[in-house]
Short mmCIF file of C-alpha atoms and ligand atoms in Angstrom, two decimals:
data_model
loop_
_atom_site.label_atom_id
_atom_site.label_comp_id
_atom_site.label_asym_id
_atom_site.label_seq_id
_atom_site.Cartn_x
_atom_site.Cartn_y
_atom_site.Cartn_z
CA SER A 156 98.05 41.62 125.38
CA GLY A 157 96.11 41.81 122.13
CA GLU A 158 94.65 38.43 122.98
CA ILE A 159 93.62 39.48 126.48
CA LYS A 160 92.02 42.61 125.17
CA ARG A 161 90.01 40.66 122.66
CA PHE A 162 88.96 38.20 125.33
CA LEU A 163 87.70 41.05 127.52
CA ARG A 164 85.97 42.56 124.52
CA ASP A 165 84.17 39.30 123.72
CA ASP A 166 83.12 38.97 127.33
CA GLY A 167 81.68 42.46 127.14
CA MET A 168 79.68 41.47 124.12
CA ILE A 169 77.16 39.47 126.09
CA LYS A 170 73.79 41.09 125.49
CA VAL A 171 72.05 42.28 128.62
CA SER A 172 68.88 40.61 127.38
CA ARG A 173 70.66 37.24 127.52
CA SER A 174 72.14 37.82 130.96
CA LEU A 175 68.74 38.85 132.30
CA LYS A 176 67.19 35.70 130.86
CA GLU A 177 69.83 33.59 132.56
CA LEU A 178 69.19 35.36 135.83
CA SER A 179 65.47 34.87 135.41
CA TYR A 180 66.01 31.12 135.11
CA LYS A 181 68.10 31.07 138.31
CA LEU A 182 65.38 33.15 139.92
CA PHE A 183 62.73 30.65 138.86
CA GLN A 184 64.70 27.78 140.41
CA ALA A 185 65.59 29.66 143.59
CA ARG A 186 61.99 30.66 144.08
CA GLU A 187 60.80 27.05 143.84
CA GLU A 188 63.51 25.76 146.17
CA MET A 189 63.00 28.48 148.75
CA THR A 190 59.23 28.17 148.67
CA ALA A 191 59.59 24.47 149.41
CA ALA A 192 62.17 25.05 152.15
CA LEU A 193 60.37 27.94 153.85
CA GLY A 194 56.83 26.74 153.35
CA ARG A 195 55.96 30.17 151.97
CA GLU A 196 56.92 32.56 149.18
CA PRO A 197 60.37 34.10 149.61
CA THR A 198 60.55 37.89 149.52
CA ILE A 199 62.55 39.72 146.86
CA GLU A 200 65.15 40.52 149.53
CA GLU A 201 65.57 36.86 150.44
CA LEU A 202 65.98 36.01 146.76
CA SER A 203 68.46 38.83 146.36
CA LEU A 204 70.58 37.48 149.25
CA GLU A 205 70.37 33.95 147.86
CA LEU A 206 71.37 34.94 144.32
CA HIS A 207 73.77 37.77 145.27
CA VAL A 208 71.95 40.16 142.95
CA GLU A 209 70.40 43.55 143.72
CA LYS A 210 66.64 43.57 144.37
CA GLU A 211 66.08 45.95 141.48
CA GLU A 212 67.91 43.63 139.14
CA ILE A 213 65.73 40.75 140.24
CA VAL A 214 62.58 42.56 139.16
CA GLN A 215 64.26 43.39 135.88
CA ALA A 216 65.03 39.71 135.38
CA MET A 217 61.42 38.80 136.24
CA GLU A 218 60.40 40.91 133.29
CA ALA A 219 62.73 38.94 131.02
CA GLY A 220 61.37 35.70 132.41
CA GLY A 221 58.28 35.25 130.29
CA GLU A 222 59.97 33.34 127.49
CA VAL A 223 62.31 31.49 129.82
CA GLU A 224 59.48 29.94 131.74
CA SER A 225 58.04 28.40 128.61
CA ILE A 226 61.47 27.24 127.44
CA TYR A 227 62.33 25.52 130.71
CA LYS A 228 58.95 24.25 131.81
CA PRO A 229 59.09 20.94 129.93
CA ILE A 230 62.30 20.02 131.78
CA HIS A 231 60.60 20.53 135.11
CA GLN A 232 57.45 18.62 134.36
CA MET B 118 59.99 50.42 117.00
CA ARG B 119 59.95 54.16 116.50
CA ASP B 120 63.35 55.80 116.12
CA THR B 121 62.93 58.13 119.08
CA ASN B 122 61.64 57.54 122.55
CA GLU B 123 61.60 59.62 125.71
CA MET B 124 61.10 59.19 129.41
CA GLU B 125 61.59 61.25 132.50
CA VAL B 126 61.74 60.14 136.10
CA ILE B 127 61.54 62.36 139.15
CA PHE B 128 62.32 61.05 142.63
CA ASP B 129 63.27 61.96 146.19
CA SER B 130 66.99 62.50 146.71
CA CYS B 131 67.44 59.70 149.22
CA SER B 132 70.19 57.17 148.68
CA SER B 133 67.70 54.29 148.59
CA ASN B 134 66.46 55.74 145.30
CA GLU B 135 69.86 55.53 143.69
CA ARG B 136 69.48 51.90 142.75
CA PHE B 137 65.94 52.54 141.57
CA ALA B 138 67.16 55.32 139.29
CA ARG B 139 69.89 53.13 137.84
CA VAL B 140 67.48 50.34 137.02
CA ALA B 141 64.84 52.68 135.59
CA VAL B 142 67.44 54.07 133.20
CA ALA B 143 68.77 50.58 132.40
CA ALA B 144 65.25 49.30 131.70
CA PHE B 145 64.66 52.16 129.26
CA LEU B 146 68.05 51.57 127.63
CA THR B 147 67.24 47.88 127.06
CA GLN B 148 65.30 48.88 123.93
CA LEU B 149 68.61 49.50 122.17
CA ASN B 150 69.63 45.89 122.87
CA PRO B 151 72.86 46.90 124.62
CA THR B 152 75.61 44.63 125.91
CA VAL B 153 76.13 43.98 129.61
CA GLU B 154 79.14 46.28 129.44
CA GLU B 155 77.23 49.15 127.84
CA VAL B 156 74.49 48.94 130.45
CA SER B 157 76.94 48.87 133.30
CA ASP B 158 78.77 51.90 131.84
CA VAL B 159 75.54 53.89 131.72
CA LYS B 160 74.49 52.72 135.19
CA THR B 161 77.83 53.77 136.66
CA ALA B 162 77.66 57.20 135.05
CA VAL B 163 74.06 57.78 136.18
CA SER B 164 74.92 56.58 139.68
CA GLU B 165 77.78 59.04 139.99
CA ALA B 166 75.62 61.94 138.82
CA VAL B 167 72.76 61.01 141.16
CA THR B 168 75.12 60.57 144.13
CA ASN B 169 76.53 64.01 143.42
CA SER B 170 73.05 65.55 143.48
CA ILE B 171 72.23 63.81 146.76
CA ILE B 172 75.49 64.56 148.55
CA HIS B 173 76.79 67.79 147.06
CA GLY B 174 73.72 69.38 145.47
CA TYR B 175 71.30 68.83 148.33
CA ASP B 176 73.70 68.19 151.26
CA GLN B 177 71.66 65.06 151.94
CA GLU B 178 68.41 66.94 152.48
CA ILE B 179 65.44 65.42 150.64
CA HIS B 180 64.47 67.27 147.46
CA LYS B 181 63.73 66.18 143.89
CA ILE B 182 66.13 64.78 141.33
CA ARG B 183 65.05 64.58 137.69
CA ILE B 184 66.45 62.23 135.07
CA GLN B 185 65.51 62.65 131.42
CA CYS B 186 66.36 59.99 128.85
CA ARG B 187 66.06 60.17 125.14
CA ILE B 188 66.78 57.59 122.50
CA ASP B 189 67.40 58.73 118.95
CA GLN B 190 68.32 55.82 116.67
CA ASN B 191 71.25 54.25 118.54
CA LEU B 192 72.20 57.38 120.47
CA PHE B 193 71.30 57.35 124.15
CA MET B 194 71.06 60.70 125.95
CA VAL B 195 70.59 61.08 129.69
CA VAL B 196 70.27 64.26 131.73
CA VAL B 197 70.52 64.32 135.54
CA LYS B 198 69.22 67.50 137.11
CA ASP B 199 69.02 68.88 140.65
CA GLU B 200 67.98 72.26 142.00
CA GLY B 201 70.63 72.21 144.69
CA LYS B 202 73.42 74.54 145.61
CA GLY B 203 75.27 74.40 142.28
CA ILE B 204 78.95 74.42 141.38
CA GLU B 205 81.11 77.55 141.47
CA ASP B 206 83.96 76.42 139.23
CA ILE B 207 82.86 73.63 136.87
CA ALA B 208 86.28 73.08 135.25
CA GLN B 209 87.87 72.60 138.67
CA ALA B 210 85.05 70.32 139.87
CA MET B 211 85.55 68.08 136.84
CA MET B 212 89.28 67.58 137.46
CA PRO B 213 90.08 64.02 138.52
CA MET B 214 90.67 63.72 142.28
CA TYR B 215 89.08 67.10 143.02
CA THR B 216 86.51 66.90 145.79
CA THR B 217 85.04 69.42 148.21
CA ARG B 218 83.98 66.65 150.60
CA PRO B 219 87.09 64.61 151.45
CA GLU B 220 85.63 64.13 154.94
CA LEU B 221 82.81 62.06 153.40
CA ASP B 222 85.33 59.71 151.82
CA ARG B 223 84.71 61.11 148.37
CA SER B 224 87.39 60.25 145.88
CA GLY B 225 86.82 63.12 143.48
CA MET B 226 86.51 60.63 140.62
CA GLY B 227 82.79 60.97 139.86
CA PHE B 228 83.07 63.22 136.81
CA ALA B 229 86.14 61.29 135.64
CA PHE B 230 84.07 58.08 135.65
CA MET B 231 81.21 59.75 133.79
CA GLU B 232 83.68 60.91 131.14
CA ALA B 233 85.31 57.50 130.93
CA PHE B 234 82.08 55.56 130.53
CA MET B 235 80.08 57.92 128.33
CA ASP B 236 80.96 59.45 124.95
CA LYS B 237 80.12 62.98 126.02
CA VAL B 238 79.54 64.76 129.35
CA GLU B 239 78.43 68.37 129.68
CA VAL B 240 77.82 70.15 132.96
CA GLU B 241 75.72 73.25 133.42
CA SER B 242 75.62 74.78 136.88
CA ALA B 243 75.49 78.03 138.79
CA LEU B 244 75.87 78.73 142.49
CA GLY B 245 72.40 78.51 143.98
CA GLY B 246 70.93 77.55 140.61
CA GLY B 247 71.25 73.78 140.61
CA THR B 248 73.24 71.46 138.40
CA THR B 249 72.47 69.71 135.10
CA VAL B 250 74.66 66.91 133.79
CA ARG B 251 74.05 65.90 130.15
CA MET B 252 75.57 62.67 128.93
CA GLU B 253 75.51 60.76 125.65
CA LYS B 254 76.54 57.33 124.53
CA THR B 255 76.15 55.60 121.19
CA ILE B 256 75.03 52.03 121.77
CA GLY B 257 76.35 49.23 119.56
CA LYS B 258 79.46 50.99 118.31
CA GLY B 259 81.77 48.63 116.50
CA ARG B 260 79.18 45.91 116.50
CA ASN B 261 79.50 45.57 112.72
CA LEU B 262 83.24 45.18 113.17
CA TRP B 263 82.76 42.26 115.53
CA THR B 264 80.35 40.62 113.16
CA THR B 265 82.85 40.93 110.34
CA GLN B 266 85.62 39.46 112.51
CA SER B 267 83.62 36.44 113.51
CA LEU B 268 82.74 35.56 109.92
CA MET C 186 64.85 54.03 155.51
CA ARG C 187 62.39 56.90 155.64
CA ASP C 188 58.74 55.93 155.97
CA THR C 189 57.67 57.71 152.80
CA ASN C 190 59.16 57.84 149.36
CA GLU C 191 57.93 59.16 146.03
CA MET C 192 58.71 58.86 142.37
CA GLU C 193 57.10 59.86 139.15
CA VAL C 194 57.79 58.67 135.64
CA ILE C 195 56.58 60.23 132.42
CA PHE C 196 56.99 58.46 129.08
CA ASP C 197 55.79 58.23 125.50
CA SER C 198 52.64 56.15 125.04
CA CYS C 199 54.20 53.55 122.77
CA SER C 200 53.79 49.91 123.60
CA SER C 201 57.55 49.36 123.81
CA ASN C 202 57.46 51.51 126.97
CA GLU C 203 55.02 49.19 128.72
CA ARG C 204 57.84 46.93 129.85
CA PHE C 205 59.90 49.88 130.95
CA ALA C 206 57.01 51.26 133.02
CA ARG C 207 56.46 47.90 134.71
CA VAL C 208 60.12 47.54 135.61
CA ALA C 209 60.37 51.11 136.90
CA VAL C 210 57.37 50.62 139.19
CA ALA C 211 58.57 47.19 140.31
CA ALA C 212 62.07 48.49 141.05
CA PHE C 213 60.62 51.25 143.22
CA LEU C 214 58.33 48.76 144.96
CA THR C 215 61.25 46.52 145.99
CA GLN C 216 61.94 48.89 148.90
CA LEU C 217 58.93 47.34 150.63
CA ASN C 218 60.50 43.89 150.28
CA PRO C 219 57.54 42.30 148.47
CA THR C 220 57.29 38.69 147.33
CA VAL C 221 57.57 37.79 143.66
CA GLU C 222 53.82 37.37 143.65
CA GLU C 223 53.16 40.83 145.08
CA VAL C 224 55.49 42.31 142.47
CA SER C 225 53.66 40.49 139.68
CA ASP C 226 50.29 41.63 140.98
CA VAL C 227 51.37 45.27 140.89
CA LYS C 228 53.03 44.84 137.49
CA THR C 229 49.89 43.30 136.01
CA ALA C 230 47.69 46.10 137.34
CA VAL C 231 50.05 48.81 136.09
CA SER C 232 50.31 47.10 132.73
CA GLU C 233 46.55 47.02 132.30
CA ALA C 234 46.24 50.70 133.15
CA VAL C 235 49.09 51.69 130.83
CA THR C 236 47.71 49.58 127.97
CA ASN C 237 44.36 51.29 128.43
CA SER C 238 45.98 54.71 128.17
CA ILE C 239 47.84 53.69 125.01
CA ILE C 240 44.95 51.97 123.26
CA HIS C 241 41.80 53.66 124.51
CA GLY C 242 43.02 56.99 125.89
CA TYR C 243 45.29 57.94 123.02
CA ASP C 244 44.01 55.64 120.23
CA GLN C 245 47.63 54.58 119.72
CA GLU C 246 48.84 58.09 118.96
CA ILE C 247 52.02 59.04 120.83
CA HIS C 248 51.43 61.30 123.82
CA LYS C 249 52.60 61.26 127.45
CA ILE C 250 51.62 58.84 130.19
CA ARG C 251 52.45 59.70 133.80
CA ILE C 252 52.85 57.21 136.63
CA GLN C 253 53.16 58.44 140.20
CA CYS C 254 54.18 56.08 143.00
CA ARG C 255 54.15 56.72 146.69
CA ILE C 256 55.21 54.51 149.56
CA ASP C 257 53.85 55.23 153.01
CA GLN C 258 54.94 52.61 155.55
CA ASN C 259 53.86 49.37 153.89
CA LEU C 260 51.18 50.94 151.71
CA PHE C 261 52.01 51.21 148.02
CA MET C 262 50.06 53.75 145.96
CA VAL C 263 50.29 54.06 142.20
CA VAL C 264 48.52 56.49 139.90
CA VAL C 265 48.42 56.08 136.10
CA LYS C 266 47.36 59.17 134.24
CA ASP C 267 46.72 60.07 130.62
CA GLU C 268 45.33 63.17 128.97
CA GLY C 269 43.46 61.20 126.37
CA LYS C 270 39.86 61.04 125.34
CA GLY C 271 38.45 59.98 128.70
CA ILE C 272 35.62 57.63 129.70
CA GLU C 273 31.96 58.55 129.41
CA ASP C 274 30.47 56.01 131.82
CA ILE C 275 33.06 54.82 134.35
CA ALA C 276 30.79 52.30 136.10
CA GLN C 277 30.02 50.62 132.79
CA ALA C 278 33.67 50.69 131.69
CA MET C 279 34.67 48.91 134.89
CA MET C 280 32.23 46.04 134.40
CA PRO C 281 33.99 42.75 133.64
CA MET C 282 33.87 41.86 129.92
CA TYR C 283 32.84 45.37 128.90
CA THR C 284 34.99 46.69 126.08
CA THR C 285 34.56 49.36 123.44
CA ARG C 286 37.25 47.79 121.25
CA PRO C 287 36.30 44.15 120.65
CA GLU C 288 37.82 44.49 117.17
CA LEU C 289 41.26 44.91 118.78
CA ASP C 290 40.86 41.61 120.63
CA ARG C 291 40.31 43.35 123.93
CA SER C 292 38.77 41.13 126.58
CA GLY C 293 37.20 43.85 128.70
CA MET C 294 38.96 42.40 131.74
CA GLY C 295 41.52 45.15 132.38
CA PHE C 296 39.72 46.89 135.25
CA ALA C 297 38.67 43.52 136.65
CA PHE C 298 42.34 42.47 136.83
CA MET C 299 43.32 45.75 138.48
CA GLU C 300 40.62 45.19 141.09
CA ALA C 301 41.63 41.58 141.61
CA PHE C 302 45.33 42.28 142.07
CA MET C 303 45.19 45.54 144.04
CA ASP C 304 43.40 46.36 147.30
CA LYS C 305 41.75 49.47 145.93
CA VAL C 306 41.12 50.94 142.47
CA GLU C 307 39.61 54.36 141.82
CA VAL C 308 39.00 55.84 138.40
CA GLU C 309 38.56 59.51 137.63
CA SER C 310 37.74 60.45 134.07
CA ALA C 311 35.79 62.82 131.89
CA LEU C 312 35.16 62.81 128.17
CA GLY C 313 37.97 64.81 126.60
CA GLY C 314 39.58 65.32 130.00
CA GLY C 315 41.83 62.29 130.32
CA THR C 316 41.78 59.39 132.74
CA THR C 317 43.39 58.87 136.15
CA VAL C 318 43.54 55.42 137.74
CA ARG C 319 44.53 55.35 141.43
CA MET C 320 45.47 52.02 142.96
CA GLU C 321 46.66 50.87 146.37
CA LYS C 322 48.09 47.71 147.78
CA THR C 323 49.41 46.91 151.25
CA ILE C 324 52.61 44.92 150.92
CA GLY C 325 53.51 42.15 153.35
CA LYS C 326 50.04 41.47 154.68
CA GLY C 327 50.23 38.50 157.01
CA ARG C 328 54.01 38.55 157.00
CA ASN C 329 54.19 38.83 160.80
CA LEU C 330 52.47 35.51 160.78
CA TRP C 331 55.38 33.99 158.85
CA THR C 332 57.92 35.41 161.27
CA THR C 333 56.00 33.96 164.17
CA GLN C 334 55.77 30.60 162.43
CA SER C 335 59.46 30.34 161.77
CA LEU C 336 60.42 31.14 165.38
N1 ADP D 245 75.25 68.09 141.67
C1 ADP D 245 76.23 68.81 142.26
N2 ADP D 245 75.93 69.89 143.02
C2 ADP D 245 76.90 70.60 143.63
N3 ADP D 245 78.21 70.31 143.54
C3 ADP D 245 78.57 69.25 142.80
C4 ADP D 245 77.61 68.44 142.13
N4 ADP D 245 78.27 67.47 141.49
C5 ADP D 245 79.56 67.66 141.72
N5 ADP D 245 79.78 68.72 142.51
C6 ADP D 245 81.10 69.24 142.97
O1 ADP D 245 82.11 68.67 142.15
C7 ADP D 245 83.07 67.98 142.95
C8 ADP D 245 83.61 66.79 142.19
O2 ADP D 245 82.60 65.82 141.95
P1 ADP D 245 83.05 64.31 141.69
O3 ADP D 245 84.02 64.27 140.58
O4 ADP D 245 81.82 63.49 141.55
O5 ADP D 245 83.82 63.91 143.04
P2 ADP D 245 83.24 63.62 144.50
O6 ADP D 245 81.74 63.40 144.41
O7 ADP D 245 83.96 62.38 144.93
O8 ADP D 245 83.56 64.82 145.34
C9 ADP D 245 82.33 67.62 144.22
O9 ADP D 245 83.20 67.43 145.32
C10 ADP D 245 81.42 68.84 144.39
O10 ADP D 245 82.11 69.91 144.97
N1 ADP D 246 42.57 55.32 129.84
C1 ADP D 246 41.39 55.15 129.21
N2 ADP D 246 40.93 56.10 128.36
C2 ADP D 246 39.75 55.95 127.72
N3 ADP D 246 38.95 54.87 127.86
C3 ADP D 246 39.34 53.89 128.70
C4 ADP D 246 40.58 53.97 129.40
N4 ADP D 246 40.69 52.87 130.16
C5 ADP D 246 39.60 52.14 129.94
N5 ADP D 246 38.77 52.74 129.05
C6 ADP D 246 37.46 52.22 128.58
O1 ADP D 246 37.04 51.19 129.47
C7 ADP D 246 36.81 49.98 128.76
C8 ADP D 246 37.15 48.78 129.63
O2 ADP D 246 38.53 48.74 129.93
P1 ADP D 246 39.20 47.35 130.31
O3 ADP D 246 38.44 46.77 131.45
O4 ADP D 246 40.64 47.55 130.51
O5 ADP D 246 38.91 46.44 129.03
P2 ADP D 246 39.59 46.47 127.58
O6 ADP D 246 40.83 47.29 127.66
O7 ADP D 246 39.86 45.04 127.28
O8 ADP D 246 38.58 47.10 126.65
C9 ADP D 246 37.64 50.11 127.49
O9 ADP D 246 37.14 49.30 126.45
C10 ADP D 246 37.53 51.60 127.20
O10 ADP D 246 36.31 51.90 126.55
MG1 MG D 247 80.82 62.26 143.01
MG1 MG D 248 42.24 47.17 129.13
#
């Protein structure tokens, strides 16, 4: 049980800044895919349904996205 | 960054603002570079306090709820305040499983959650005089420990 | 949901709160189901106004900035207020490229951005009497069109 506890503890150690950056990358991809599929910009609600994340959390992730975009851009180009 | 920082948010007591309030508090808390777990603890505690103001304090009428946050070094303080009907017996209200609204499917666990997820919870209230819930949590406790372990 | 909703947030004028202010406003705005682009437009405009209060209004001293948001149907209104030194000539200040702080690498494009990204921008200010920037944006313009298209 000591092992399990430590495992849970480690899991809890993920920084929120990192998890928001990960979400912002998913958001970036989902937005591109949905824009292509719909022929228009998706709304925040549509993105929230697609990613199973609250709308408010999506805007929080957008804020964390600045650096992510520059990190991932080269892969996309 | 400065060692202290303050914000205050005031909003209508409708349930659609609950998520907004949680995220506003979480966004402010981000400055302390918390873990996912710490943020979700604070969000849960704030959610419970805000729900109480909406449902019990204001009986679901629309009035104002005020949240004050203060950061002092790595201590996070949050106060949730309503000017609703107040609590007659605070000690009783804070007992796990105690609820005055079982018909609304309340579990009576709101204060118990706040106490579980925060380091300190203080309630100030008077019948007819509104309710103030003050909570504190130190962010990054034991982080040095973890660092030492992983070396 | 109700047709109207209001919130207000008051915070220290330090630049680390700029992000927080943007997220708080954006989180409130999500009730109108905006697109990512509409959210970024509003965030940019709010950012510019808040930066102005921090840099020009308060000369980077720490005082309070107040943001009020109101939703009425699909109209989003946001007011950014400081009690700083104020603007002598508002018309001149709002001209693109006009800045009183070129030494701080200011581009003089803040008001121009606000006007580009919002439907309406109004500035009220007096020397020594603080500055109030009122902005409006209708969210979901032309969205009926989309619905019709996808049918
Ligand atoms: N803000 C408040 N205003 C008035 N009464 C409150 C408030 N918060 C809590 N209470 C009272 O305390 C009781 C216990 O609260 P809580 O532990 O959150 O359980 P629950 O919300 O499920 O009833 C509530 O049933 C209510 O009677
Ligand atoms: N809140 C404010 N308080 C005082 N002066 C302001 C404020 N906002 C804008 N100003 C004045 O208006 C000018 C133009 O603002 P802006 O278009 O944002 O350009 P910039 O910030 O790059 O100077 C500023 O240089 C400043 O003189
Ligand atoms: Mg409760
Ligand atoms: Mg500017």
